[in-house]
Coordinates of C-alpha atoms in Angstrom, one line a residue:
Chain A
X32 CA 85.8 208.8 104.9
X33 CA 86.3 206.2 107.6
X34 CA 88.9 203.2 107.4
X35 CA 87.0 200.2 108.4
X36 CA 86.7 199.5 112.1
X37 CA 87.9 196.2 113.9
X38 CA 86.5 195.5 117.6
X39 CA 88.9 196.2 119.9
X40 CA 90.0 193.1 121.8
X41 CA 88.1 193.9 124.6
X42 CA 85.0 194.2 122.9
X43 CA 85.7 190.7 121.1
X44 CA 86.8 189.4 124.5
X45 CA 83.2 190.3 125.8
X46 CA 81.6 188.7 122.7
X47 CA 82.8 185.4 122.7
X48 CA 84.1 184.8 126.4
X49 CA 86.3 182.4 125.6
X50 CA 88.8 183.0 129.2
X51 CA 88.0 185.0 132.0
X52 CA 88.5 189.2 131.2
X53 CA 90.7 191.1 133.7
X54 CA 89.9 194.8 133.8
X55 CA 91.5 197.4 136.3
X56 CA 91.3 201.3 136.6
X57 CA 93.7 203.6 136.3
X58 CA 95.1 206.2 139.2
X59 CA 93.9 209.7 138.4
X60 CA 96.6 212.0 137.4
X61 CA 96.8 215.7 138.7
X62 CA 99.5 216.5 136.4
X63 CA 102.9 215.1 135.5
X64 CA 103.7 214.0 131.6
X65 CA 102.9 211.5 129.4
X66 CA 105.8 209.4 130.7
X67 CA 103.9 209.0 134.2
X68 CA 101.1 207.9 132.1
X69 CA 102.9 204.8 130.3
X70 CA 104.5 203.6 133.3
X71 CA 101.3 203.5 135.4
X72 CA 100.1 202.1 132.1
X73 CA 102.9 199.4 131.7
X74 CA 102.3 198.3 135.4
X75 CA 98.9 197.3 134.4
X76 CA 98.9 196.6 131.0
X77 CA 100.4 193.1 130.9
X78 CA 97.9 191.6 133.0
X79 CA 94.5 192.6 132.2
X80 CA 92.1 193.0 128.7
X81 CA 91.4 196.6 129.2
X82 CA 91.7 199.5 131.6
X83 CA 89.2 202.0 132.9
X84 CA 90.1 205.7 132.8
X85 CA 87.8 207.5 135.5
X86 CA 86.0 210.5 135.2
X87 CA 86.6 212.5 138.4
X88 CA 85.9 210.2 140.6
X89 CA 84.7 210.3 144.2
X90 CA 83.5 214.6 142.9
X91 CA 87.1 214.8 142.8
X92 CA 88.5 216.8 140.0
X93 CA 91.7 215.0 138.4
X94 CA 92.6 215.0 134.5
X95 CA 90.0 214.4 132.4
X96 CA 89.0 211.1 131.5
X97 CA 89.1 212.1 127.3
X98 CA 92.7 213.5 128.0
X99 CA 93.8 209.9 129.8
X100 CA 92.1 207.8 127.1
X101 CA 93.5 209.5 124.0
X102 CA 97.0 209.5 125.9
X103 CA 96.6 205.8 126.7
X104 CA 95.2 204.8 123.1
X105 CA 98.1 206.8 121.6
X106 CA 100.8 205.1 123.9
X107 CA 98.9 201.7 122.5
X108 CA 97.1 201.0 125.4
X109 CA 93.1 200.1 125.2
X110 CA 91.1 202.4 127.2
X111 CA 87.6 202.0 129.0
X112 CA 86.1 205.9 129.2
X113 CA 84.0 206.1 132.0
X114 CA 81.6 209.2 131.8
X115 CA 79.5 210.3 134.6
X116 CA 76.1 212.2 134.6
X117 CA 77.6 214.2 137.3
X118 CA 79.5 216.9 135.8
X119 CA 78.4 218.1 132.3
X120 CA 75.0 217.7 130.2
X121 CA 73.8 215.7 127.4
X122 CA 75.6 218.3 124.7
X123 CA 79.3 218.1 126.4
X124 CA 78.9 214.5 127.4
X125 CA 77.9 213.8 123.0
X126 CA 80.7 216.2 122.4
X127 CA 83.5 214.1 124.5
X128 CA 82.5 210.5 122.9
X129 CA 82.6 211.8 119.5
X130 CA 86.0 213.3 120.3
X131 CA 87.6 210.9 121.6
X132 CA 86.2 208.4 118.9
X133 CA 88.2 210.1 116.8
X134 CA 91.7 209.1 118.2
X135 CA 90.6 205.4 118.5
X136 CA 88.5 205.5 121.7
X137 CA 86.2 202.7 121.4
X138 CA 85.2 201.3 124.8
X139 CA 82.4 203.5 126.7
X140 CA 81.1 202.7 130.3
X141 CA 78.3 204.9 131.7
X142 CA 77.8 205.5 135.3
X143 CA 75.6 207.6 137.4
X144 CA 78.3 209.1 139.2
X145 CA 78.8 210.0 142.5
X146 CA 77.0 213.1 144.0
X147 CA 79.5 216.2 144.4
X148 CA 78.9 216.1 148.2
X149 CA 81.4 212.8 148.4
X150 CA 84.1 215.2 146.9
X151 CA 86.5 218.1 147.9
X152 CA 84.4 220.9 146.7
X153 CA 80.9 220.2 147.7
X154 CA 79.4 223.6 146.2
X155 CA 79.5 222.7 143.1
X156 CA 76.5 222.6 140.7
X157 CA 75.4 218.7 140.2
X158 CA 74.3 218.4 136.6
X159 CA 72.8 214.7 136.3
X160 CA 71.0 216.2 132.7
X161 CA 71.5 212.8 131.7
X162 CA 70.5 209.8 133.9
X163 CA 73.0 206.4 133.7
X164 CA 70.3 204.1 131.7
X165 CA 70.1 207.6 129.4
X166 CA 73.4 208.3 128.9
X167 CA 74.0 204.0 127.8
X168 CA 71.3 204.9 125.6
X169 CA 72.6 208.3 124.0
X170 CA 76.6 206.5 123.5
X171 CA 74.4 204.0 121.7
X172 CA 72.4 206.0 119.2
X173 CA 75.7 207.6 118.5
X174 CA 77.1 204.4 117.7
X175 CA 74.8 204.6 114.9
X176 CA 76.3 207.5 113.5
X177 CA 73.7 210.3 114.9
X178 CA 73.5 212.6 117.9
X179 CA 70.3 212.3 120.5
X180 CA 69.3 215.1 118.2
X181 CA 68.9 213.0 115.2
X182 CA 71.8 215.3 113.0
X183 CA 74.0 212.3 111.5
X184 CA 77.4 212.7 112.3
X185 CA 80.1 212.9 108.7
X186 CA 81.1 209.0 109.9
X187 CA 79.8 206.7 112.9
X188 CA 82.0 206.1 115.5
X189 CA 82.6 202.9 116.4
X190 CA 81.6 202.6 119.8
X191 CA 81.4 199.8 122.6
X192 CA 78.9 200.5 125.4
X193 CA 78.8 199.2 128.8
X194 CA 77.5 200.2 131.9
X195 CA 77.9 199.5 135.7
X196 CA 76.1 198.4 138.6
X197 CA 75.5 198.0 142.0
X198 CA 74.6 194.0 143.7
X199 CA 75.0 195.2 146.8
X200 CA 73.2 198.3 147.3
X201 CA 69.5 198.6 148.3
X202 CA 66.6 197.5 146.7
X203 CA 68.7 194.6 146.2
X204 CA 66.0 192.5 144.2
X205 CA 65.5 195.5 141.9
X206 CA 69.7 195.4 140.8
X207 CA 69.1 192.8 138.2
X208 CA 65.8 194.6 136.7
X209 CA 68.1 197.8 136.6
X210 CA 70.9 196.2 135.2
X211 CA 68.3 194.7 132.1
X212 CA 67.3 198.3 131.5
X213 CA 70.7 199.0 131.2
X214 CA 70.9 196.2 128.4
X215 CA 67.9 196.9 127.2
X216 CA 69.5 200.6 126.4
X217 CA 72.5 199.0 124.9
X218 CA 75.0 198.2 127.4
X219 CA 77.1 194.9 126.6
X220 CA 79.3 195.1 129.6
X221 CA 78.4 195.9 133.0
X222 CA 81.4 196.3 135.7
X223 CA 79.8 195.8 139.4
X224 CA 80.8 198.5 142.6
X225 CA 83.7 197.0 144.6
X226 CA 81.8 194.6 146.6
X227 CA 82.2 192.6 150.0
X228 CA 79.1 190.9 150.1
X229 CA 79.8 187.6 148.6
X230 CA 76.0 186.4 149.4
X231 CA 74.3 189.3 147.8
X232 CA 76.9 188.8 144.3
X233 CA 75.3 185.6 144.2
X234 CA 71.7 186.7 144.4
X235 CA 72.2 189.3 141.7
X236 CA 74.1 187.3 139.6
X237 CA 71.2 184.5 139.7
X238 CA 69.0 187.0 139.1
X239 CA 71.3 188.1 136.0
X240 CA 71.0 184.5 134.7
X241 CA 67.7 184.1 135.1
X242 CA 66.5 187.6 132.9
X243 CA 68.9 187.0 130.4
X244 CA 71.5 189.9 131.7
X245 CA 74.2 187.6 132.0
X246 CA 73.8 186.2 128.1
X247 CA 73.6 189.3 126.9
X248 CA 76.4 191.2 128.8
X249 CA 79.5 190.5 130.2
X250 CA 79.4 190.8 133.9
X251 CA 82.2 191.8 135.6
X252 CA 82.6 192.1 139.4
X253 CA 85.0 193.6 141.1
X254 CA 87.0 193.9 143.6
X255 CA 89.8 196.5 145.5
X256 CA 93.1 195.8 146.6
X257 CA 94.0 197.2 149.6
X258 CA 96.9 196.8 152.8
X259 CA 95.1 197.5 155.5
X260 CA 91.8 197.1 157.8
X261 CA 91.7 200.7 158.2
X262 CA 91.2 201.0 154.3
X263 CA 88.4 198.7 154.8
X264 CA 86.6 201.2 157.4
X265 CA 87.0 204.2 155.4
X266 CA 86.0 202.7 152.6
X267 CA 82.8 201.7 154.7
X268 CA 82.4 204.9 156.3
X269 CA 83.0 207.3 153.1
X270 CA 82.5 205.5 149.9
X271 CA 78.8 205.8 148.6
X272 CA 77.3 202.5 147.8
X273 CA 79.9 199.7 149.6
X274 CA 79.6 198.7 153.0
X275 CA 82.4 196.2 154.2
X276 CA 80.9 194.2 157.1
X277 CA 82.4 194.0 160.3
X278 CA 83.6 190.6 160.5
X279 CA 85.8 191.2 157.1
X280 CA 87.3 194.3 158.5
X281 CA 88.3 191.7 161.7
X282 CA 89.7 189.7 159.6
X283 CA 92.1 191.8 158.4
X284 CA 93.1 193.7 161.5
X285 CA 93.1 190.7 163.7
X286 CA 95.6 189.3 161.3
X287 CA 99.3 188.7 162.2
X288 CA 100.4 190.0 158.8
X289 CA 97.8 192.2 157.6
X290 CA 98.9 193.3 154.9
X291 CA 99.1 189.8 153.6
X292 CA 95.4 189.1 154.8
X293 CA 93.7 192.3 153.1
X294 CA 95.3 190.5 149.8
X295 CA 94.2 187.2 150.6
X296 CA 91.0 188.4 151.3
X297 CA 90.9 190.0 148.2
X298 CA 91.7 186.5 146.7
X299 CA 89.0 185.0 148.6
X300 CA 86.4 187.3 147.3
X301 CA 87.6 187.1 143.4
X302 CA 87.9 183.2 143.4
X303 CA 84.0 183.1 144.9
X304 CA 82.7 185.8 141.9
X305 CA 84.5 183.6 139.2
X306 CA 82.9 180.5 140.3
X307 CA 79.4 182.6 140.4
X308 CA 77.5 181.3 137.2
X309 CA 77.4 183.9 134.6
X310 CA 80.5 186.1 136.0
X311 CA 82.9 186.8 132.9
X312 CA 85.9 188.0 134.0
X313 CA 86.7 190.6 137.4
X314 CA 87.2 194.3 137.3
X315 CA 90.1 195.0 139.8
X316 CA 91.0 198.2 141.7
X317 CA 94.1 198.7 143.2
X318 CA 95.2 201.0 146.4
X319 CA 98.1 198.6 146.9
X320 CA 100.3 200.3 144.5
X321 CA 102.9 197.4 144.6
X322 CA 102.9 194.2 142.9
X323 CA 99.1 192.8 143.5
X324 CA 97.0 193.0 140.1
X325 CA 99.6 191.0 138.8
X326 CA 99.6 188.2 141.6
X327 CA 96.3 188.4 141.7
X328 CA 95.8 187.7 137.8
X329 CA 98.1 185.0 138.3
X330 CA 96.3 183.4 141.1
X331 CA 93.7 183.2 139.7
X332 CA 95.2 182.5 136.3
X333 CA 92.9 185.5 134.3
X334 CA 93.6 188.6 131.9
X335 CA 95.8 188.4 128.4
X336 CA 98.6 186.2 130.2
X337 CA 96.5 183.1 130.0
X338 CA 95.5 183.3 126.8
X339 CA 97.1 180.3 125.7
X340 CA 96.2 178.1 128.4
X341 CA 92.7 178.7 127.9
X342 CA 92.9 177.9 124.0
X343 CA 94.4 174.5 124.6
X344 CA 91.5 173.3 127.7
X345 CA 88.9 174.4 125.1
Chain B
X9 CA 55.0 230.0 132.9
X10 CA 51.6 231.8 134.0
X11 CA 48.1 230.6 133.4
X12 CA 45.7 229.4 136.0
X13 CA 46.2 225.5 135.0
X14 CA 49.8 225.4 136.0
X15 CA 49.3 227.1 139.8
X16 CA 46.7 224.2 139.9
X17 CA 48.9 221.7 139.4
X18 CA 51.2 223.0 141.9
X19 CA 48.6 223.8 144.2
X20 CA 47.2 220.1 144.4
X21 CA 50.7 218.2 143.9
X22 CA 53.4 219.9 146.0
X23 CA 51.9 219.1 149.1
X24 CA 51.2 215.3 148.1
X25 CA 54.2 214.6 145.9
X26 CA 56.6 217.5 146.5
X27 CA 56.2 218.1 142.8
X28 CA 58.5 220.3 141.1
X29 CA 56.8 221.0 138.2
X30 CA 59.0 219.2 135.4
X31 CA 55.9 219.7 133.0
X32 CA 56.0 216.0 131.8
X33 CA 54.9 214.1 135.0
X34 CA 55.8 210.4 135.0
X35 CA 54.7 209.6 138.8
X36 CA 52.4 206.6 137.2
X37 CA 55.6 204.9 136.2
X38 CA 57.2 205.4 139.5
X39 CA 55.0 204.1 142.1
X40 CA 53.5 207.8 142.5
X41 CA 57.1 209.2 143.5
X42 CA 58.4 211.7 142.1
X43 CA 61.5 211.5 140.4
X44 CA 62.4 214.8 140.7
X45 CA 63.0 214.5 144.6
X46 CA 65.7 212.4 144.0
X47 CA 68.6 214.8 144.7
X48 CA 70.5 213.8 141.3
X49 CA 67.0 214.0 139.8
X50 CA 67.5 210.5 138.3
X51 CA 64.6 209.4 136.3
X52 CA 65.4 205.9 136.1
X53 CA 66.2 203.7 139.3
X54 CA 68.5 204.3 142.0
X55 CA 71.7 205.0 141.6
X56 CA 74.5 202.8 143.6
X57 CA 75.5 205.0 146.5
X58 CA 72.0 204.2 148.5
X59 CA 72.9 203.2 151.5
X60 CA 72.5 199.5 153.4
X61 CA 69.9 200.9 155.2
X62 CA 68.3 202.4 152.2
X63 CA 69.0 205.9 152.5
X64 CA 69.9 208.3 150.4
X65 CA 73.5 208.9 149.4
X66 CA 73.4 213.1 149.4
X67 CA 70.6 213.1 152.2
X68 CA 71.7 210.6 155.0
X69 CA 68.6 211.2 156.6
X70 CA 66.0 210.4 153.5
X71 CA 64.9 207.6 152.9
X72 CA 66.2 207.4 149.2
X73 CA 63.6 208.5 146.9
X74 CA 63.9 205.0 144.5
X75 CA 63.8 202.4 147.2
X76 CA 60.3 204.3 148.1
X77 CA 59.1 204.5 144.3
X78 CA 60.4 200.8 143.9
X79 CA 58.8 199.5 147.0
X80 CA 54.9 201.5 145.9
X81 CA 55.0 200.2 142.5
X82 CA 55.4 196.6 144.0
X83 CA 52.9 197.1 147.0
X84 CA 51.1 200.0 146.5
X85 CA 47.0 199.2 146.2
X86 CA 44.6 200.1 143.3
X87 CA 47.8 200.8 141.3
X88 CA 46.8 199.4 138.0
X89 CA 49.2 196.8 136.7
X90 CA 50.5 198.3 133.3
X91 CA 51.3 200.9 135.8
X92 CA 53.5 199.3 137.5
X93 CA 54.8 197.2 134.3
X94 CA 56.1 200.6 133.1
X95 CA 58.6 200.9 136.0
X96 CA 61.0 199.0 134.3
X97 CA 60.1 201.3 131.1
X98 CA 63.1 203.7 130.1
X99 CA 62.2 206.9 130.8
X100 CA 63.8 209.6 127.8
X101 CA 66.0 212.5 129.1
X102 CA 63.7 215.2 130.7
X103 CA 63.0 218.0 128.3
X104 CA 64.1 221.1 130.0
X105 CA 62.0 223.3 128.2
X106 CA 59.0 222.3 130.1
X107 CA 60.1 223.2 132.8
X108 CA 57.4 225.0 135.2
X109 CA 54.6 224.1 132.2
X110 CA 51.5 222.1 133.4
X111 CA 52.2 218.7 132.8
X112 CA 48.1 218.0 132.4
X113 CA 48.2 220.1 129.3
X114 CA 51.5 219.1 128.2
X115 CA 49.5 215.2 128.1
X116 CA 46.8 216.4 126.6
X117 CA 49.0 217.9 124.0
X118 CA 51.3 214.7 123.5
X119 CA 54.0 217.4 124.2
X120 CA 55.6 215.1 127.2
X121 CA 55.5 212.2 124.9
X122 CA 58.1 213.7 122.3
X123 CA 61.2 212.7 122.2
X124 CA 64.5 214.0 120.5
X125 CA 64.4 212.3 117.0
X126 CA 67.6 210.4 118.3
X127 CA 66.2 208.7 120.4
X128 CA 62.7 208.2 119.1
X129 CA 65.1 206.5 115.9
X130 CA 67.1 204.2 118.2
X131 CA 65.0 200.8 118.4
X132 CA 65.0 198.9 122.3
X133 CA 67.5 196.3 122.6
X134 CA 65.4 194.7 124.3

């Protein structure tokens, strides 16, 4: 039988939105032990809620997202799984949530995934049996104790769904709509693409506000940490679904100390989404690989460390 | 897969729609575009990776195949509004099996209606 299941603190975190969340990703692995894990881990961990664990991304194969959340939940960590449509179909995909429910997995965030031709082996087959506003469905039936199917399972897992989306990518007045299906299926948390479009955030997030997204789930923007201007163009060039206008990538490689102006930029973006109506918190992803999520959570005074302060202004 | 009603089908909607003969057409819902075209064969929206100019993330040069259906089911004439109402409508995971089938029959059966019991159990959010 099942011991009785608390919310994680993410999940509670999302529920009552009493401080601003910080979320972050985690590097992929290809290889190493479980000792590489916890330190990448331990760099993070102090300063946000809750971190994501990616599932080959950019159709790049790395170590599997179940494999880096059980490790993380066993070293005490608390995982996001990320599962994409991409790679495996509705059986395998019911198969891995189930599984890693069992070692304490809680936290589930569904994305379409990229296509296999953004990745290093382009022949592979795409899969996509599932589509993302399916697949935030299916995690939530099974949160009811019963596969797509209908077979029950011997206990529900208890699961926390979320999804992502994208403000900044065409039609942009359909991103909100999509983002309510996505609620709609059962997704309480939605964390945005990396975005540099500080005008179009706005417009979704109003849009968020307006059909009720924004009450219902916690939106979290995000941003990405990087030291140079080049970063910014491959980014724009290579990544599917984020364009980093001109002017920003100036910015940075006009700059006397560029590496100090792709962080401040960074800044400049994550202050504007918090002060965006209906944003709960930032998702942060880091190519910086030094010291940055944690100045940047203390810039902006977010994540676990501020706990306190937060309780005594409310 | 044979029988005369299914080379119908295919006969009248490839050359319109590019129709791939999922045996549970939906194109009503989706501004009379089919899904299917979409190279990740999504069934509900546009994933993130279209591009600023509204292309398609696997086929630079396609227009992507959502931004179409989204921009028909606003505009497009003489569609009828629940029509276009059922855009925003989840559409269920695409049974396989149906695959090459006549979708006409398959709606006059109901059989493109049924759902895994899964998800015909799980009540909208909404």
């Amino acid at each position: 039988m099942s011991a009785p299941v608390v919310a994680n603190a993410f999940e509670r975190l999302c529920e009552s939105r009493h401080r601003p969340i910080a979320t972050a990703e985690f590097p992929s692995f290809d290889g190493g032990t479980l000792d590489d894990v916890r330190a990448a881990a331990e760099r993070l961990a102090p300063w946000v809620d809750a971190i994501n664990v990616t599932d080959n991304p950019a159709a790049h194969a790395h170590a599997s997202n179940t494999a880096m959340a059980i490790a993380l939940t066993q070293l005490g960590f608390n995982p996001i799984l990320q599962v994409v449509c991409r790679d495996k179909n509705r059986l395998a995909i019911q198969s891995d949530i189930v599984g890693v429910s069992m070692f304490g997995v809680q936290n589930i965030c569904a994305l379409t995934g990229d296509d296999v031709t953004a990745g290093d082996e382009p022949e592979a087959r795409r899969v996509y049996d599932l589509d993302g506003p399916q697949l935030v469905k299916v995690a939530s039936i099974m949160g009811t104790g019963m596969y797509l199917s209908g077979r029950s399972m011997t206990a529900p897992p208890h699961l926390f769904v979320g999804a992502v989306e994208n403000p900044t990518a065409p039609p942009l007045e359909y991103r909100a709509e999509r983002a309510l299906m996505k609620v709609n299926a059962g997704a309480r948390f939605l964390q945005l693409q990396i975005h540099y479009r500080p005008e179009q955030l706005e417009a979704f997030m109003a849009a968020c506000v307006a059909n009720g997204v924004a009450e219902r789930a916690a939106i979290l923007p995000t941003v990405c940490l990087t030291k140079t201007a080049r970063a910014l163009g491959f980014m724009n060039e290579h990544v599917p679904g984020i364009s980093v206008p001109q002017a920003t990538i100036d910015r940075v490689a006009g700059s006397e100390d560029p590496r100090e102006e792709a962080y401040r930029l960074v800044r400049d973006l994550a202050e504007h989404a918090l002060s965006i109506p209906g944003v709960a918190g930032l998702h942060i992803t880091d190519f910086r690989h030094d010291d940055s999520v944690r100045r940047l959570t203390e810039d902006l005074a977010i994540g676990p460390r501020f706990e306190e302060q937060h309780a005594h202004s409310a | 897969m044979g029988g005369l009603l299914p080379l119908l089908e295919h006969v009248v909607k490839k050359p319109v729609w590019d129709c791939r003969m999922c045996g549970q057409c939906v194109l009503h819902s989706t501004g009379m575009t089919c899904p299917m075209t979409c190279p990740k064969t999504l069934r509900n929206g546009p994933c993130g990776g279209v591009r600023e100019d509204g292309t398609c993330e696997v086929v630079p040069d396609m227009r992507c195949v959502w931004v179409k259906a989204h921009h028909r089911a606003e505009h497009l004439p003489l569609l009828p509004r629940a029509w276009r109402d059922e855009f925003d409508h989840l559409r269920p995971p695409v049974n396989n099996a149906l695959q090459g089938q006549s979708s006409w029959l398959n709606l006059i059966s109901g059989r493109d209606r049924e759902t895994p019991p899964g998800w015909a159990a799980a009540t909208e959010h909404a």
